Short mmCIF file of C-alpha atoms and ligand atoms in Angstrom, two decimals:
data_model
loop_
_atom_site.label_atom_id
_atom_site.label_comp_id
_atom_site.label_asym_id
_atom_site.label_seq_id
_atom_site.Cartn_x
_atom_site.Cartn_y
_atom_site.Cartn_z
CA UNK A 1 0.00 0.00 0.00
CA UNK A 2 1.06 3.56 -0.64
CA UNK A 3 1.13 5.94 2.33
CA UNK A 4 -2.18 7.42 1.19
CA UNK A 5 -3.83 4.01 0.96
CA UNK A 6 -2.47 3.17 4.36
CA UNK A 7 -3.91 6.36 5.84
CA UNK A 8 -7.29 5.59 4.29
CA UNK A 9 -7.24 2.06 5.66
CA UNK A 10 -6.18 3.36 9.02
CA UNK A 11 -9.13 5.75 9.15
CA UNK A 12 -11.53 2.85 8.49
CA UNK A 13 -9.85 0.74 11.12
CA UNK A 14 -9.82 3.60 13.60
CA UNK A 15 -13.61 3.94 13.19
CA UNK A 16 -13.99 0.20 13.73
CA UNK A 17 -11.77 0.42 16.79
CA UNK A 18 -13.75 3.33 18.24
CA UNK A 19 -16.89 1.21 17.92
CA UNK A 20 -15.10 -1.61 19.68
CA UNK A 21 -14.17 0.69 22.54
CA UNK A 22 -17.72 2.00 22.73
CA UNK A 23 -19.04 -1.55 23.18
CA UNK A 24 -17.68 -1.60 26.75
CA UNK A 25 -16.24 -5.10 26.50
CA UNK A 26 -14.66 -6.94 29.39
CA UNK A 27 -13.06 -10.01 27.84
CA UNK A 28 -10.05 -12.06 28.87
CA UNK A 29 -7.77 -14.08 26.60
CA UNK A 30 -4.83 -14.17 28.95
CA UNK A 31 -4.32 -17.42 30.78
CA UNK A 32 -4.44 -20.97 29.55
CA UNK A 33 -7.07 -22.22 31.93
CA UNK A 34 -9.69 -24.91 31.40
CA UNK A 35 -13.21 -23.52 31.08
CA UNK A 36 -15.91 -24.50 33.55
CA UNK A 37 -17.42 -27.08 31.17
CA UNK A 38 -14.04 -28.79 31.01
CA UNK A 39 -13.79 -28.85 34.79
CA UNK A 40 -17.30 -30.32 34.88
CA UNK A 41 -15.93 -33.41 33.10
CA UNK A 42 -14.11 -34.34 36.30
CA UNK A 43 -16.94 -33.48 38.67
CA UNK A 44 -17.53 -37.17 39.63
CA UNK A 45 -14.10 -37.11 41.21
CA UNK A 46 -15.43 -34.81 43.91
CA UNK A 47 -17.30 -37.69 45.48
CA UNK A 48 -14.27 -39.99 45.33
CA UNK A 49 -12.74 -41.90 46.94
CA UNK A 50 -15.89 -42.01 49.09
CA UNK A 51 -16.43 -43.22 52.60
CA UNK A 52 -14.76 -46.56 53.21
CA UNK A 53 -12.55 -46.33 50.09
CA UNK A 54 -9.31 -45.08 51.46
CA UNK A 55 -6.98 -48.00 50.74
CA UNK A 56 -5.03 -47.95 47.47
CA UNK A 57 -4.59 -50.97 45.20
CA UNK A 58 -1.18 -51.62 46.75
CA UNK A 59 -2.60 -51.55 50.26
CA UNK A 60 -1.73 -48.03 51.40
CA UNK A 61 -4.09 -46.30 53.83
CA UNK A 62 -4.22 -42.99 52.00
CA UNK A 63 -5.60 -41.12 55.00
CA UNK A 64 -2.33 -41.37 56.83
CA UNK A 65 1.15 -39.86 56.63
CA UNK A 66 3.89 -41.35 54.47
CA UNK A 67 4.71 -42.61 51.02
CA UNK A 68 6.87 -39.70 49.87
CA UNK A 69 7.06 -41.02 46.28
CA UNK A 70 3.30 -41.18 45.78
CA UNK A 71 0.90 -44.04 45.03
CA UNK A 72 2.03 -46.74 42.67
CA UNK A 73 -1.27 -46.84 40.78
CA UNK A 74 -1.15 -43.21 39.65
CA UNK A 75 2.56 -43.55 38.86
CA UNK A 76 1.75 -46.54 36.63
CA UNK A 77 -0.74 -44.49 34.63
CA UNK A 78 1.47 -41.45 34.16
CA UNK A 79 4.69 -43.45 33.86
CA UNK A 80 3.11 -44.83 30.68
CA UNK A 81 1.75 -41.50 29.44
CA UNK A 82 4.98 -39.60 30.08
CA UNK A 83 7.22 -42.40 28.78
CA UNK A 84 9.21 -42.86 31.99
CA UNK A 85 7.85 -46.18 33.25
CA UNK A 86 6.53 -46.65 36.78
CA UNK A 87 9.83 -46.96 38.60
CA UNK A 88 11.30 -43.70 37.42
CA UNK A 89 8.45 -41.38 38.33
CA UNK A 90 7.19 -39.76 41.53
CA UNK A 91 3.68 -38.44 42.13
CA UNK A 92 3.36 -35.21 44.04
CA UNK A 93 0.79 -32.56 44.91
CA UNK A 94 -0.99 -30.10 42.71
CA UNK A 95 1.74 -28.19 40.82
CA UNK A 96 4.52 -29.47 38.60
CA UNK A 97 5.80 -25.88 38.60
CA UNK A 98 6.56 -26.25 42.27
CA UNK A 99 8.73 -29.32 41.53
CA UNK A 100 10.61 -27.35 38.85
CA UNK A 101 11.04 -24.51 41.31
CA UNK A 102 12.19 -26.76 44.15
CA UNK A 103 14.66 -28.71 42.00
CA UNK A 104 16.25 -25.40 41.08
CA UNK A 105 16.40 -24.21 44.67
CA UNK A 106 17.77 -27.54 45.91
CA UNK A 107 20.48 -27.39 43.23
CA UNK A 108 21.34 -23.84 44.21
CA UNK A 109 21.57 -24.69 47.89
CA UNK A 110 23.18 -28.12 47.83
CA UNK A 111 24.07 -29.03 44.25
CA UNK A 112 22.69 -31.97 42.26
CA UNK A 113 24.14 -35.50 42.52
CA UNK A 114 26.57 -34.51 39.73
CA UNK A 115 27.55 -31.09 41.05
CA UNK A 116 31.03 -30.33 42.34
CA UNK A 117 29.53 -27.68 44.62
CA UNK A 118 26.12 -26.00 45.15
CA UNK A 119 25.11 -24.03 42.09
CA UNK A 120 25.07 -20.88 44.23
CA UNK A 121 28.75 -21.39 45.08
CA UNK A 122 29.89 -21.32 41.46
CA UNK A 123 31.83 -18.23 40.53
CA UNK A 124 29.95 -15.89 38.22
CA UNK A 125 26.32 -15.97 37.19
CA UNK A 126 24.63 -19.22 36.22
CA UNK A 127 22.80 -19.53 32.93
CA UNK A 128 19.91 -21.45 31.39
CA UNK A 129 19.02 -21.86 27.73
CA UNK A 130 15.51 -20.75 26.89
CA UNK A 131 13.95 -21.81 23.58
CA UNK A 132 11.77 -18.88 22.50
CA UNK A 133 8.97 -18.15 22.44
CA UNK A 134 8.32 -20.13 25.60
CA UNK A 135 6.43 -20.34 28.89
CA UNK A 136 6.55 -17.24 31.09
CA UNK A 137 6.39 -19.11 34.38
CA UNK A 138 9.47 -21.16 33.47
CA UNK A 139 11.33 -17.95 32.87
CA UNK A 140 10.06 -16.53 36.16
CA UNK A 141 11.68 -19.40 38.08
CA UNK A 142 15.11 -18.84 36.58
CA UNK A 143 14.79 -15.06 36.81
CA UNK A 144 13.76 -15.25 40.47
CA UNK A 145 17.04 -16.89 41.40
CA UNK A 146 19.29 -14.70 39.28
CA UNK A 147 19.97 -17.35 36.64
CA UNK A 148 20.74 -15.60 33.37
CA UNK A 149 18.57 -16.65 30.49
CA UNK A 150 19.89 -17.08 26.99
CA UNK A 151 17.40 -17.14 24.11
CA UNK A 152 17.78 -20.00 21.66
CA UNK A 153 15.58 -20.40 18.58
CA UNK A 154 12.68 -22.83 18.73
CA UNK A 155 12.48 -24.57 15.35
CA UNK A 156 9.50 -26.57 14.06
CA UNK A 157 11.13 -29.76 15.40
CA UNK A 158 12.24 -28.33 18.75
CA UNK A 159 15.05 -26.24 20.17
CA UNK A 160 17.82 -25.39 17.69
CA UNK A 161 20.24 -28.14 18.61
CA UNK A 162 23.28 -26.66 16.90
CA UNK A 163 22.83 -23.39 18.76
CA UNK A 164 22.34 -25.22 22.07
CA UNK A 165 25.29 -27.58 21.53
CA UNK A 166 27.64 -24.73 20.64
CA UNK A 167 26.71 -22.80 23.79
CA UNK A 168 26.81 -25.66 26.32
CA UNK A 169 30.04 -27.17 24.99
CA UNK A 170 32.26 -24.39 26.24
CA UNK A 171 30.40 -22.61 29.04
CA UNK A 172 30.26 -24.46 32.38
CA UNK A 173 27.97 -21.73 33.77
CA UNK A 174 25.12 -23.05 31.60
CA UNK A 175 23.42 -25.41 34.05
CA UNK A 176 20.23 -26.22 32.27
CA UNK A 177 17.55 -25.55 29.72
CA UNK A 178 13.79 -25.37 29.52
CA UNK A 179 12.00 -27.62 27.02
CA UNK A 180 8.28 -28.25 26.48
CA UNK A 181 8.45 -31.36 24.30
CA UNK A 182 4.82 -31.74 23.27
CA UNK A 183 2.53 -29.01 21.95
CA UNK A 184 4.71 -26.35 23.50
CA UNK A 185 3.48 -23.21 25.15
CA UNK A 186 2.82 -21.04 23.15
CA UNK A 187 3.75 -22.34 19.67
CA UNK A 188 2.42 -25.91 19.81
CA UNK A 189 5.81 -27.30 18.77
CA UNK A 190 6.56 -30.99 19.33
CA UNK A 191 10.19 -32.05 19.71
CA UNK A 192 11.33 -34.68 17.19
CA UNK A 193 13.19 -37.81 18.24
CA UNK A 194 16.33 -36.62 16.43
CA UNK A 195 16.35 -33.35 18.36
CA UNK A 196 15.66 -35.18 21.62
CA UNK A 197 18.57 -37.57 20.99
CA UNK A 198 20.88 -34.68 20.20
CA UNK A 199 19.87 -32.76 23.34
CA UNK A 200 20.54 -35.66 25.69
CA UNK A 201 23.82 -36.51 23.96
CA UNK A 202 25.43 -33.09 23.44
CA UNK A 203 28.65 -32.64 25.38
CA UNK A 204 28.26 -30.03 28.12
CA UNK A 205 31.00 -28.17 29.94
CA UNK A 206 28.87 -28.34 33.12
CA UNK A 207 28.89 -31.91 34.55
CA UNK A 208 25.53 -31.19 36.20
CA UNK A 209 23.66 -29.79 33.19
CA UNK A 210 19.90 -30.49 33.42
CA UNK A 211 17.11 -30.50 30.84
CA UNK A 212 13.77 -29.51 32.35
CA UNK A 213 11.58 -31.61 30.01
CA UNK A 214 8.16 -30.23 30.87
CA UNK A 215 5.67 -32.52 29.18
CA UNK A 216 2.68 -30.57 30.49
CA UNK A 217 0.69 -31.21 27.29
CA UNK A 218 1.65 -34.84 26.66
CA UNK A 219 -1.97 -35.95 26.24
CA UNK A 220 -3.63 -32.69 25.25
CA UNK A 221 -4.20 -33.47 21.62
CA UNK A 222 -6.52 -31.80 19.13
CA UNK A 223 -5.97 -34.50 16.50
CA UNK A 224 -6.69 -38.23 16.29
CA UNK A 225 -3.12 -39.45 16.23
CA UNK A 226 -1.37 -37.98 19.26
CA UNK A 227 2.41 -38.40 19.28
CA UNK A 228 3.68 -41.10 21.64
CA UNK A 229 5.89 -39.71 24.40
CA UNK A 230 9.59 -40.00 23.62
CA UNK A 231 11.33 -42.37 26.06
CA UNK A 232 13.59 -39.50 26.97
CA UNK A 233 15.08 -41.16 30.07
CA UNK A 234 16.07 -44.20 28.00
CA UNK A 235 17.56 -41.92 25.35
CA UNK A 236 19.57 -40.14 28.05
CA UNK A 237 20.75 -43.52 29.40
CA UNK A 238 21.81 -44.61 25.93
CA UNK A 239 23.73 -41.38 25.47
CA UNK A 240 25.58 -41.98 28.73
CA UNK A 241 23.93 -39.03 30.51
CA UNK A 242 21.39 -40.78 32.75
CA UNK A 243 20.96 -37.85 35.15
CA UNK A 244 20.54 -35.14 32.54
CA UNK A 245 16.75 -35.05 32.24
CA UNK A 246 13.91 -34.14 34.60
CA UNK A 247 10.52 -35.07 33.12
CA UNK A 248 7.49 -33.15 34.39
CA UNK A 249 3.78 -33.59 33.96
CA UNK A 250 0.56 -33.01 35.83
CA UNK A 251 -3.17 -33.52 35.71
CA UNK A 252 -3.75 -29.76 36.03
CA UNK A 253 -5.40 -29.54 32.61
CA UNK A 254 -6.75 -33.08 32.72
CA UNK A 255 -8.84 -32.97 35.90
CA UNK A 256 -8.79 -29.88 38.14
CA UNK A 257 -6.26 -27.14 37.45
CA UNK A 258 -6.08 -26.21 41.12
CA UNK A 259 -6.26 -29.68 42.61
CA UNK A 260 -4.41 -32.11 40.40
CA UNK A 261 -1.47 -34.47 40.80
CA UNK A 262 2.00 -33.59 39.52
CA UNK A 263 4.84 -35.86 38.42
CA UNK A 264 8.61 -35.92 38.29
CA UNK A 265 10.36 -38.55 36.18
CA UNK A 266 14.12 -38.98 36.27
CA UNK A 267 17.01 -41.32 37.03
CA UNK A 268 17.07 -43.16 40.34
CA UNK A 269 19.94 -40.97 41.55
CA UNK A 270 18.01 -37.77 40.83
CA UNK A 271 14.76 -39.07 42.31
CA UNK A 272 16.49 -40.25 45.50
CA UNK A 273 18.16 -36.85 45.80
CA UNK A 274 14.87 -35.01 45.26
CA UNK A 275 12.83 -37.14 47.65
CA UNK A 276 15.48 -36.87 50.34
CA UNK A 277 15.09 -33.09 50.18
CA UNK A 278 11.33 -33.38 49.99
CA UNK A 279 11.18 -35.66 53.01
CA UNK A 280 12.58 -32.82 55.06
CA UNK A 281 9.83 -30.51 53.87
CA UNK A 282 6.90 -32.93 54.27
CA UNK A 283 5.93 -36.40 55.47
CA UNK A 284 4.14 -37.33 52.27
CA UNK A 285 1.92 -36.06 49.45
CA UNK A 286 -1.88 -35.86 49.40
CA UNK A 287 -2.52 -39.52 48.69
CA UNK A 288 -6.29 -39.24 48.90
CA UNK A 289 -6.17 -36.92 45.92
CA UNK A 290 -3.88 -39.34 44.11
CA UNK A 291 -6.29 -42.18 44.97
CA UNK A 292 -9.33 -40.41 43.59
CA UNK A 293 -7.39 -39.61 40.41
CA UNK A 294 -6.50 -43.28 40.11
CA UNK A 295 -10.13 -44.31 40.62
CA UNK A 296 -11.46 -41.74 38.19
CA UNK A 297 -8.92 -42.09 35.38
CA UNK A 298 -8.42 -45.89 35.80
CA UNK A 299 -5.55 -46.32 33.32
CA UNK A 300 -3.70 -44.63 30.44
CA UNK A 301 -6.58 -45.37 28.06
CA UNK A 302 -8.95 -43.83 30.58
CA UNK A 303 -6.88 -40.64 30.44
CA UNK A 304 -6.92 -40.67 26.65
CA UNK A 305 -10.71 -41.13 26.61
CA UNK A 306 -11.09 -38.27 29.08
CA UNK A 307 -8.86 -36.06 26.94
CA UNK A 308 -11.05 -36.81 23.92
CA UNK A 309 -13.93 -35.28 25.88
CA UNK A 310 -11.81 -32.18 26.55
CA UNK A 311 -10.96 -32.04 22.87
CA UNK A 312 -14.64 -32.07 21.91
CA UNK A 313 -15.12 -28.95 24.04
CA UNK A 314 -12.03 -26.98 23.06
CA UNK A 315 -11.40 -27.94 19.41
CA UNK A 316 -14.28 -25.68 18.23
CA UNK A 317 -12.68 -22.77 20.12
CA UNK A 318 -9.33 -23.29 18.44
CA UNK A 319 -11.05 -23.63 15.05
CA UNK A 320 -12.98 -20.41 15.64
CA UNK A 321 -9.84 -18.43 16.51
CA UNK A 322 -8.05 -19.77 13.44
CA UNK A 323 -11.04 -18.93 11.22
CA UNK A 324 -11.15 -15.36 12.50
CA UNK A 325 -7.40 -14.90 12.09
CA UNK A 326 -7.64 -16.23 8.54
CA UNK A 327 -10.64 -14.14 7.64
CA UNK A 328 -9.41 -10.88 9.17
CA UNK A 329 -5.64 -11.02 8.81
CA UNK A 330 -4.54 -13.28 5.97
CA UNK A 331 -5.12 -10.81 3.16
CA UNK A 332 -3.25 -7.95 4.81
CA UNK A 333 -0.22 -10.19 5.39
CA UNK A 334 0.65 -8.36 8.59
CA UNK A 335 0.63 -11.44 10.81
CA UNK A 336 1.33 -15.15 10.97
CA UNK A 337 0.11 -17.67 13.49
CA UNK A 338 0.39 -21.29 14.52
CA UNK A 339 -2.32 -23.91 13.94
CA UNK A 340 -1.50 -26.22 16.85
CA UNK A 341 -2.36 -29.90 16.91
CA UNK A 342 -2.65 -29.80 20.68
CA UNK A 343 -1.86 -27.86 23.82
CA UNK A 344 -3.53 -24.70 25.05
CA UNK A 345 -2.31 -21.83 22.90
CA UNK A 346 -2.13 -20.17 19.53
CA UNK A 347 0.97 -18.08 18.94
CA UNK A 348 0.38 -14.94 16.92
CA UNK A 349 3.22 -12.97 15.36
CA UNK A 350 2.33 -9.47 14.22
CA UNK A 351 4.70 -7.22 12.27
CA UNK A 352 7.88 -6.35 14.11
CA UNK A 353 7.44 -3.60 16.65
CA UNK A 354 3.64 -3.90 16.80
CA UNK A 355 2.92 -6.50 19.51
CA UNK A 356 2.98 -4.19 22.53
CA UNK A 357 0.84 -1.64 20.70
CA UNK A 358 -1.67 -4.33 19.65
CA UNK A 359 -1.96 -5.55 23.24
CA UNK A 360 -2.38 -1.97 24.52
CA UNK A 361 -5.08 -1.19 21.97
CA UNK A 362 -6.90 -4.39 22.94
CA UNK A 363 -6.60 -3.54 26.63
CA UNK A 364 -8.05 -0.09 26.07
CA UNK A 365 -10.94 -1.73 24.26
CA UNK A 366 -11.58 -4.07 27.21
CA UNK A 367 -9.87 -7.18 25.81
CA UNK A 368 -7.13 -8.52 28.06
CA UNK A 369 -4.31 -10.27 26.23
CA UNK A 370 -1.18 -11.79 27.75
CA UNK A 371 1.31 -8.94 28.08
CA UNK A 372 3.49 -8.51 25.01
CA UNK A 373 6.92 -9.95 25.65
CA UNK A 374 5.66 -12.52 28.17
CA UNK A 375 6.74 -15.41 26.00
CA UNK A 376 10.38 -14.31 26.26
CA UNK A 377 12.87 -14.20 29.16
CA UNK A 378 12.74 -10.92 31.07
CA UNK A 379 9.47 -10.22 29.21
CA UNK A 380 11.61 -8.87 26.43
CA UNK A 381 10.60 -9.91 22.94
CA UNK A 382 13.50 -8.47 20.95
CA UNK A 383 11.29 -8.05 17.89
CA UNK A 384 8.15 -6.99 19.81
CA UNK A 385 6.27 -9.42 17.63
CA UNK A 386 4.78 -12.32 19.60
CA UNK A 387 1.35 -12.50 21.24
CA UNK A 388 0.07 -15.60 23.03
CA UNK A 389 -3.61 -16.35 22.55
CA UNK A 390 -5.38 -18.64 25.00
CA UNK A 391 -8.70 -19.78 23.53
CA UNK A 392 -9.91 -22.32 26.09
CA UNK A 393 -11.32 -20.27 28.96
CA UNK A 394 -13.85 -17.80 27.51
CA UNK A 395 -17.28 -18.96 26.35
CA UNK A 396 -17.29 -19.34 22.57
CA UNK A 397 -19.43 -16.25 21.81
CA UNK A 398 -17.13 -14.05 23.88
CA UNK A 399 -14.14 -15.63 22.20
CA UNK A 400 -15.47 -14.64 18.77
CA UNK A 401 -15.98 -11.02 19.86
CA UNK A 402 -12.59 -10.88 21.53
CA UNK A 403 -10.73 -12.34 18.56
CA UNK A 404 -12.44 -10.07 16.08
CA UNK A 405 -11.40 -7.16 18.30
CA UNK A 406 -7.82 -8.43 18.50
CA UNK A 407 -7.69 -8.63 14.71
CA UNK A 408 -8.83 -5.00 14.46
CA UNK A 409 -6.15 -3.99 16.97
CA UNK A 410 -3.43 -5.91 15.11
CA UNK A 411 -4.41 -4.27 11.82
CA UNK A 412 -4.59 -0.80 13.33
CA UNK A 413 -1.22 -1.23 15.06
CA UNK A 414 0.26 -2.44 11.77
CA UNK A 415 -0.93 0.65 9.89
CA UNK A 416 0.57 2.85 12.60
CA UNK A 417 3.87 1.02 12.40
CA UNK A 418 4.01 1.06 8.62
CA UNK A 419 3.20 4.75 8.45
CA UNK A 420 5.86 5.43 11.05
CA UNK A 421 8.39 3.61 8.86
CA UNK A 422 7.39 5.54 5.77
C1 PLP B 501 4.31 -25.68 29.84
C2 PLP B 501 3.58 -25.64 31.15
N1 PLP B 501 4.10 -26.26 32.20
C3 PLP B 501 3.48 -26.24 33.40
C4 PLP B 501 2.29 -25.57 33.58
C5 PLP B 501 1.66 -25.55 34.93
O1 PLP B 501 1.64 -26.84 35.43
P1 PLP B 501 1.16 -27.16 36.91
O2 PLP B 501 -0.25 -26.75 37.06
O3 PLP B 501 1.35 -28.63 37.03
O4 PLP B 501 2.06 -26.42 37.85
C6 PLP B 501 1.71 -24.91 32.50
C7 PLP B 501 0.47 -24.15 32.66
O5 PLP B 501 0.08 -23.36 31.85
C8 PLP B 501 2.39 -24.94 31.25
O6 PLP B 501 1.89 -24.31 30.18
#
């Protein structure tokens, strides 16, 4: 478009935007939360285990203290779904994020089984690799403890292995990296087996380098053929780095987001180290919650069947968002977006320099979007381009209004940016 055409288009969009503002909307596309109808799917669990049903299949009285590693039955189910097997997984309370946090703190205070000294006693700042765009709460954990974050590109088959390998080979301060291997937050990327093999095998200058393999969306598929979990612990064993990987998962977006069960899979040495620390902090997890999950979900196929019911509720929301993006933005060519096969997000890239403005325009029109930059360490998107859309939580009619509004904001911000460049 010429500058004049752009100005004309901008005037039309401005009028549309003013109407949007006048509508007095109050819509929220920020967090990847299950909607109430999804939570309803697990409502029967609220009456479980039920009076008189407090003993687990392996004979544990779940009302009492103890059993720091969690119930065997729930570990069997998620050991299969997360590809760790039953013996290399622990079941914990309601937040896998807390396990990620605690593992980091324990390493800082005492060092891992492979550390020469506590991470906090190393000279100079520690570093983590962060495939971007990624999950803001991961980045918050490393930021909280002063661990420097280094952006690495996230390719369609996972983190850019060459970039990662080059960095970790020579810098012993790089102690770990974040990875979301299935339907990543926010791009929906799934790590290929080749990339996984390369990540567990790459030589690292730090002897205690750790991959935080957060398989939060292992079963959250929007397609018929969900990818099988990579046997990442076996791959790490084969590569001669058995302690390199921590596998995480939880039922947060399977049953109740606030009252689920979380999991840590890893080598025996790492699990023993973690549960020794944990046993100082508590006498055991909430086994009654684990028991009711076991009763409700039954087995891995039970989880898959339950996830198919989630899919039936959320797939139309994803389809709607993609339709609106296509209809409103494809012709102008000012944005690109992901069409995820699972997970909880759609990642929208607007033209460089226009993400923060798009989010601000939406906010002023009553549509809350995740803050621009959130998908990058330090909330700093170097290109000011990425916006994370979370379609699951709002009712579908509100979602349509919100997305149409977001499209108007993205277009208006693009005209502003382009005219500024002119
Ligand atoms: C990649 C990822 N990991 C972990 C979580 C949170 O997991 P939990 O509820 O088990 O702490 C989320 C939630 O959005 C997520 O997107």
